[in-house]
Backbone as a ProteinNet text record, in pm:
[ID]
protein_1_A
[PRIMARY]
XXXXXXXXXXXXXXXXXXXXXXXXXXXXXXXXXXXXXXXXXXXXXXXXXXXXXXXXXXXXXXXXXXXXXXXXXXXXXXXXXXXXXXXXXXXXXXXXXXXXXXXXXXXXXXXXXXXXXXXXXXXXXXXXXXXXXXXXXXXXXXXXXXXXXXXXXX
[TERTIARY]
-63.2	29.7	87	114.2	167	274.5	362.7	551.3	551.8	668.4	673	824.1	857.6	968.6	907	1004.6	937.7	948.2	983.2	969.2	864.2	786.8	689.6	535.3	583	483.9	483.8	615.6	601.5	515	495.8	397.9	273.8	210.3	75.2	123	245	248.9	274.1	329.9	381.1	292.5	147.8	73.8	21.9	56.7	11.8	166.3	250.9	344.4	304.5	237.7	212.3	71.5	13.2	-95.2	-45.9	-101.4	-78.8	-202.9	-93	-201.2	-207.4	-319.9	-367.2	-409.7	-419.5	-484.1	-622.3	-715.6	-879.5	-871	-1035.4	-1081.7	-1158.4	-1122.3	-1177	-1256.6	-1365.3	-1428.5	-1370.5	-1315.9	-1323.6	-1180.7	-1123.9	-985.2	-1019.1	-913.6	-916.3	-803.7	-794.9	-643	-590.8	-493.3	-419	-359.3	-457.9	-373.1	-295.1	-253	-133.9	-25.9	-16.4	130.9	146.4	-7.1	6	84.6	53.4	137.1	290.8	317.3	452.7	533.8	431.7	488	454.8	356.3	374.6	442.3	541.7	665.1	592.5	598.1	575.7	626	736.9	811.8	805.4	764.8	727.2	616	542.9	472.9	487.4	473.5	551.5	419.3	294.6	202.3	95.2	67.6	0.9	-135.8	-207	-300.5	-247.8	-113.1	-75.2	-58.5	-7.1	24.5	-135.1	-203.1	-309.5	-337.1	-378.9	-413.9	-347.9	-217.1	-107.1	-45.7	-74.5	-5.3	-101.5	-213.3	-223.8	-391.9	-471.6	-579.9	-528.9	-418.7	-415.4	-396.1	-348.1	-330.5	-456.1	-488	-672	-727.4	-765.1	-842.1	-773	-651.6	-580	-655.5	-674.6	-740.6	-898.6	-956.7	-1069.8	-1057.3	-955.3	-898.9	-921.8	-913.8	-928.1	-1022.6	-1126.7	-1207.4	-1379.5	-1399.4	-1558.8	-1571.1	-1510.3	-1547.1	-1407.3	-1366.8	-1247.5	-1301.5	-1210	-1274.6	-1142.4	-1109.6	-1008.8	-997	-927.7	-907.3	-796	-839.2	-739.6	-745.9	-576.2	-579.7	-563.7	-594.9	-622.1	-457.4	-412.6	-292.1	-279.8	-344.2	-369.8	-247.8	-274.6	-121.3	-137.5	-270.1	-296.9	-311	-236	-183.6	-52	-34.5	131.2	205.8	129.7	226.9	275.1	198.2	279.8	414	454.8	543	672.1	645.3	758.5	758.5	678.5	674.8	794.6	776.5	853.2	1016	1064.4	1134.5	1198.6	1118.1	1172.3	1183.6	1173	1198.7	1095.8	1127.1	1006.5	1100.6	948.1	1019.8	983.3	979.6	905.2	758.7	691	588.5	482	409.2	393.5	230	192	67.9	16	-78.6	-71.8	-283.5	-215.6	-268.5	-343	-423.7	-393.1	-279.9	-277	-150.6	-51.9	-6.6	112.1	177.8	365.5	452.4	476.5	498	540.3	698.6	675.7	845.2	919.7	1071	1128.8	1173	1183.5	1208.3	1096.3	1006.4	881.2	873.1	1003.2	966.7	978.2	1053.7	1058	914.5	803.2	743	609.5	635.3	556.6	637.2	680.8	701.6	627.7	561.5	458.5	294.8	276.1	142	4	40.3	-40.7	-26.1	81.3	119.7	29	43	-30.5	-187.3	-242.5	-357.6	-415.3	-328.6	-382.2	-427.5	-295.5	-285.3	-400.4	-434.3	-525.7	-656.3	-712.7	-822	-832.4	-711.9	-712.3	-765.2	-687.4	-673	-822.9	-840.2	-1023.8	-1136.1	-1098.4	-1165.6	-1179.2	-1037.5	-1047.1	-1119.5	-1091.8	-1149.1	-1352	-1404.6	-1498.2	-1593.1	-1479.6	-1504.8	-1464.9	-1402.4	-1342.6	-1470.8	-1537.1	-1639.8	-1625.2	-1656.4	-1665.5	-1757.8	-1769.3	-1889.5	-1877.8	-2045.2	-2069.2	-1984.3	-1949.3	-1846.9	-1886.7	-1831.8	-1854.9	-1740.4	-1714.4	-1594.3	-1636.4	-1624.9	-1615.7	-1489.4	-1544.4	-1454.2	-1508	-1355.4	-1443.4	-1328.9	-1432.2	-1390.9	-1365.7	-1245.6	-1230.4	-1149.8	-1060.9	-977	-1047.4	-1147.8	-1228.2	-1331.4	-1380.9	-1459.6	-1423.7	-1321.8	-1250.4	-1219	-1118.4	-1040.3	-1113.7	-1250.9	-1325.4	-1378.1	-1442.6	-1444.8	-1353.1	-1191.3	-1134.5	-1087	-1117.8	-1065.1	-1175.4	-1322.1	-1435.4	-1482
-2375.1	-2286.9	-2189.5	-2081.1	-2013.5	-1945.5	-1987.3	-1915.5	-1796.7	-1742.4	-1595.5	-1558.7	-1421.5	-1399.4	-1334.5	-1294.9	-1205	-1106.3	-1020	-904.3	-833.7	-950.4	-921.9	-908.4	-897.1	-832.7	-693.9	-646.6	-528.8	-434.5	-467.4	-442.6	-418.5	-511.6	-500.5	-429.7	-429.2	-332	-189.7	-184.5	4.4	92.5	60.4	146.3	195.4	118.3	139.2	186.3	201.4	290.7	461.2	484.1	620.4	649.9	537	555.2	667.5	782.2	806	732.8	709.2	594.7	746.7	720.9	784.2	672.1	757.3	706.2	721.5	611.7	608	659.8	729.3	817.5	694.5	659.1	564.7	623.5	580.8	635.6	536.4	381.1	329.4	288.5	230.7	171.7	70.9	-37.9	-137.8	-120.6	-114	-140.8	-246.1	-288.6	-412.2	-379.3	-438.3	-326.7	-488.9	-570.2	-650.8	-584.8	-513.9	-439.5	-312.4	-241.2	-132.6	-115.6	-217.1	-213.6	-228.2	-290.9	-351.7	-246.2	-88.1	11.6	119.2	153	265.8	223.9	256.4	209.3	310.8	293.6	374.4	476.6	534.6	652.9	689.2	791.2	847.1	797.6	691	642	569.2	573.6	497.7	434.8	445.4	332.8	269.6	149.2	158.4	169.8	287.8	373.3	490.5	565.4	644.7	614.4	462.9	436	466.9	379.4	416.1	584.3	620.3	767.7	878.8	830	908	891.7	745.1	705.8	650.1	523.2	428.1	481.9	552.8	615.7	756.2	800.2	918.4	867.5	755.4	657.3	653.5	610	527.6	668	761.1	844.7	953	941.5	1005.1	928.1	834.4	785.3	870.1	908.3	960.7	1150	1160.4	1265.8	1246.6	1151.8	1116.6	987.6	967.1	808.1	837.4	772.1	794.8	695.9	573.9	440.3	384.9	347.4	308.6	199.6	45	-96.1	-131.1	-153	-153.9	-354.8	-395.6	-563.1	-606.3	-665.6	-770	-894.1	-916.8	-1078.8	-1137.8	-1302.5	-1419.1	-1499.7	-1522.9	-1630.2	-1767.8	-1788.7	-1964.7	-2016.8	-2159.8	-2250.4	-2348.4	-2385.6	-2465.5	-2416.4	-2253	-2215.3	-2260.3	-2266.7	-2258	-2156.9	-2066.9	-1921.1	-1954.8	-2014.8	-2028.3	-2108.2	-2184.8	-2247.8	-2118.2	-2026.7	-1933.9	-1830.2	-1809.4	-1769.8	-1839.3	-1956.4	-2009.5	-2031	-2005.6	-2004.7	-1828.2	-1784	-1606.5	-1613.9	-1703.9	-1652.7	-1643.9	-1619.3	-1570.7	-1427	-1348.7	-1244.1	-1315.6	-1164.2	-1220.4	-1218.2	-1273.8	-1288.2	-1131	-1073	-952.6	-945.8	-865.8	-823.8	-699.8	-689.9	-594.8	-513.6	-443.4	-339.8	-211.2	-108.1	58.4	78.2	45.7	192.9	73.4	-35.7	-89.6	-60.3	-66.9	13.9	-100.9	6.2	-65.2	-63.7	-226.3	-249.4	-187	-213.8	-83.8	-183.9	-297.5	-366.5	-409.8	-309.1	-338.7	-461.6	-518.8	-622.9	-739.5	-765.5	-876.2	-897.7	-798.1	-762.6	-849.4	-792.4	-849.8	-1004.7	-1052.6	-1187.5	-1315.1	-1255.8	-1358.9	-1340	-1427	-1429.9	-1392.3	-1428.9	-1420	-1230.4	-1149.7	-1013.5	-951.5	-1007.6	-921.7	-973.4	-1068.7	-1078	-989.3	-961.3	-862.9	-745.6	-717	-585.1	-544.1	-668.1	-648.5	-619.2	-702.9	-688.4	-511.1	-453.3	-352.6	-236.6	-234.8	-161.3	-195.1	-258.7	-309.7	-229.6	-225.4	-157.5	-54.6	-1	122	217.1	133.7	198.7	232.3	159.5	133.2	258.7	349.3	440.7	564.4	563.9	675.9	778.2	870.2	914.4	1022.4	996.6	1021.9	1076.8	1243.5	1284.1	1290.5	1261.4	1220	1121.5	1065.3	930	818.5	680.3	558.1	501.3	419.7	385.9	201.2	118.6	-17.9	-84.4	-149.7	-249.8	-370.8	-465	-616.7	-676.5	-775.1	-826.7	-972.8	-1008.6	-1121.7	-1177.8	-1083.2	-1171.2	-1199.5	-1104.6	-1140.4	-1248	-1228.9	-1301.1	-1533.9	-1521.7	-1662.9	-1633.4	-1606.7	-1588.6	-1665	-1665.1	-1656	-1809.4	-1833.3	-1968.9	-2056	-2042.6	-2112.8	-2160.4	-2098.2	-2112.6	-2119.9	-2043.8	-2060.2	-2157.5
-3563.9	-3496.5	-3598.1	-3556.2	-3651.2	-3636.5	-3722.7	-3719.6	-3738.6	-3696.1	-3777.9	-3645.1	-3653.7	-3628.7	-3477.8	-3367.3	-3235.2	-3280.5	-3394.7	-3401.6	-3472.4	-3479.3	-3598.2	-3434.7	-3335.6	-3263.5	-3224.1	-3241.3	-3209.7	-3269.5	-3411.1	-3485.3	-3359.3	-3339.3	-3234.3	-3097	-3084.1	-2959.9	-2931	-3075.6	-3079.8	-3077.4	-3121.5	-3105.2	-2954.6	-2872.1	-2688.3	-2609	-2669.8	-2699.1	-2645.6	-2725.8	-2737	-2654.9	-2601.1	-2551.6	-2389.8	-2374.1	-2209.1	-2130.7	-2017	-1901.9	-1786.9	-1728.4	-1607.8	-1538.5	-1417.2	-1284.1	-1313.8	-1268.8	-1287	-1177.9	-1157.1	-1055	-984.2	-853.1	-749	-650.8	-618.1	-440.1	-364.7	-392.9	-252.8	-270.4	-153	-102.9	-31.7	-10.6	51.1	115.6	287.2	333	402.2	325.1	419	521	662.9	725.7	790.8	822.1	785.4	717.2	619.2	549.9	608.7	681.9	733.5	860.5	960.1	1022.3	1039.9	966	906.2	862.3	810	735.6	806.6	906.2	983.8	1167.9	1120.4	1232.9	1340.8	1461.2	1577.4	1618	1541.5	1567.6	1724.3	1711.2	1875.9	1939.6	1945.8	2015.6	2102.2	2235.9	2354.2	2354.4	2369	2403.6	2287.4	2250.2	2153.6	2153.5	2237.2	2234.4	2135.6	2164.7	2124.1	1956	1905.5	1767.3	1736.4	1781.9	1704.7	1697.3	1771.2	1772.4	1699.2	1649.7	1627.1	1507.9	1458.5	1354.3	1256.4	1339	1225.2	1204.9	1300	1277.4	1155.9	1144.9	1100	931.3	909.7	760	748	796.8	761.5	738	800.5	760.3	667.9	628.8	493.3	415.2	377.9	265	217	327.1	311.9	257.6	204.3	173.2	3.8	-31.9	-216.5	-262.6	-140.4	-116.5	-25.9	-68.1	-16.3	81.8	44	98.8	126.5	246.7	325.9	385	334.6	431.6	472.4	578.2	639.3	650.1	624.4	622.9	744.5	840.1	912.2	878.3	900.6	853.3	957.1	916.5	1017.8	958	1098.3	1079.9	1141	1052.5	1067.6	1083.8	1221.8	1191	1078.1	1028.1	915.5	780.6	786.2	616.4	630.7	453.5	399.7	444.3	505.9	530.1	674.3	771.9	908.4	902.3	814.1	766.9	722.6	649.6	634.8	729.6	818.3	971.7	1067.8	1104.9	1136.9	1064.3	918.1	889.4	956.2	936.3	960.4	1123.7	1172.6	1335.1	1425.9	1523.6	1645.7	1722.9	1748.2	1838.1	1945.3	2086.9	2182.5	2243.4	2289.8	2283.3	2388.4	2348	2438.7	2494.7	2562.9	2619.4	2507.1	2453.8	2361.8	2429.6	2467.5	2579.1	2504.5	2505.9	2492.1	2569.2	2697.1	2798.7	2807	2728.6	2715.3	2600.6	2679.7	2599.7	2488.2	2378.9	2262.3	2285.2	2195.7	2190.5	2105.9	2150.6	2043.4	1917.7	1975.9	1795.5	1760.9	1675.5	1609.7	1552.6	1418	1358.5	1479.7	1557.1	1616.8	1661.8	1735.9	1826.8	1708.1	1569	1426	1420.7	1473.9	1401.7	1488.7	1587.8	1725.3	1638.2	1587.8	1515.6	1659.2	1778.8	1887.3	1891.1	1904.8	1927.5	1774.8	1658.8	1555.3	1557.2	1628.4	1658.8	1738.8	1851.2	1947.7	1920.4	1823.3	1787	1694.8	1573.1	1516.2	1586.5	1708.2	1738.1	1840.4	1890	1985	1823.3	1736.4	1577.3	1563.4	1512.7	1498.2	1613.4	1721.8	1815.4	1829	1844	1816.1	1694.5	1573	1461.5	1477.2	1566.5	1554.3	1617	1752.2	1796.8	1694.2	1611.5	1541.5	1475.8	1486.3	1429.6	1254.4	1182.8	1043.5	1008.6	926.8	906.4	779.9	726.3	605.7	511.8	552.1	509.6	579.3	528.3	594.2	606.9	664.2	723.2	771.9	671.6	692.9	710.9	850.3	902.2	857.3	815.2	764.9	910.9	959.3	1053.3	1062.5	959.3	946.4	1047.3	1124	1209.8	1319.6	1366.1	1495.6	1447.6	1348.2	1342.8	1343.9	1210.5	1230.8	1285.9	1405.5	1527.3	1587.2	1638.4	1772.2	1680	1572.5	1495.6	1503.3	1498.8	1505.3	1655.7	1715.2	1888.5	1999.2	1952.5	1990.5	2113.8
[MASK]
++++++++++++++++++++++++++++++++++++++++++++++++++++++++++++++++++++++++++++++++++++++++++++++++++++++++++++++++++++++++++++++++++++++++++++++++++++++++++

């Protein structure tokens, strides 16, 4: 082992000090769209045909503005993770029909705290994306929630 004082690292660190950091040049993105929703609130969208169309299609394809390759990720909410456990600590909203021409609720987070309501939502978001047309670009959907979804309940 070897002694010595903590200041005797700064030595090895001052030189990255002066280093400037940039941003690397990326083609692809990954979006959580679990946080996406959580973060593009519905503003003026009375139906969630309209969120999508209006809000959460218009995120997704901003990315293709500085990205070649956009994979859009839904998550699966298992009752047999550790996480349904702090689900249940945070509450329940109420439970909804999650439609195109059904109205969105006006308390978004509550509407996010029914693991059945962000399933829906995920699979209507998933669908929709699938019609969205993209030229000269690709546009991958990973379809994990439909896919375990339909495995676990099958």
């Amino acid at each position: 082992m070897h002694h010595g004082a903590k200041s005797d690292i700064l030595e090895c660190i001052y030189p990255c000090r002066e280093t400037e950091w940039t941003k690397p040049l990326t083609t692809a993105v990954i979006i959580d769209c679990a946080m996406g929703v959580h973060m593009l609130r519905p503003k003026d969208a009375t139906t969630f045909l309209e969120y999508f169309d209006n809000i959460f299609s218009d995120y997704v394809l901003g990315w293709f503005n500085s990205h070649t390759r956009v994979d859009v990720v839904f998550d699966v909410y298992s009752e047999l993770s550790i996480k349904s456990g702090l689900r249940e600590v945070r509450g329940s909203g109420s439970r909804m029909k999650v439609a195109p021409s059904a109205k969105i609720p006006r308390k978004w987070h509550n509407f996010l705290k029914v693991s059945e309501n962000k399933q829906e939502l995920f699979c209507l978001l998933a669908e929709r994306m699938k019609c969205v047309m993209l030229p000269q670009v690709y546009l991958h959907c990973i379809w994990l929630l439909i896919l375990l979804y339909f495995c676990f309940t099958g």
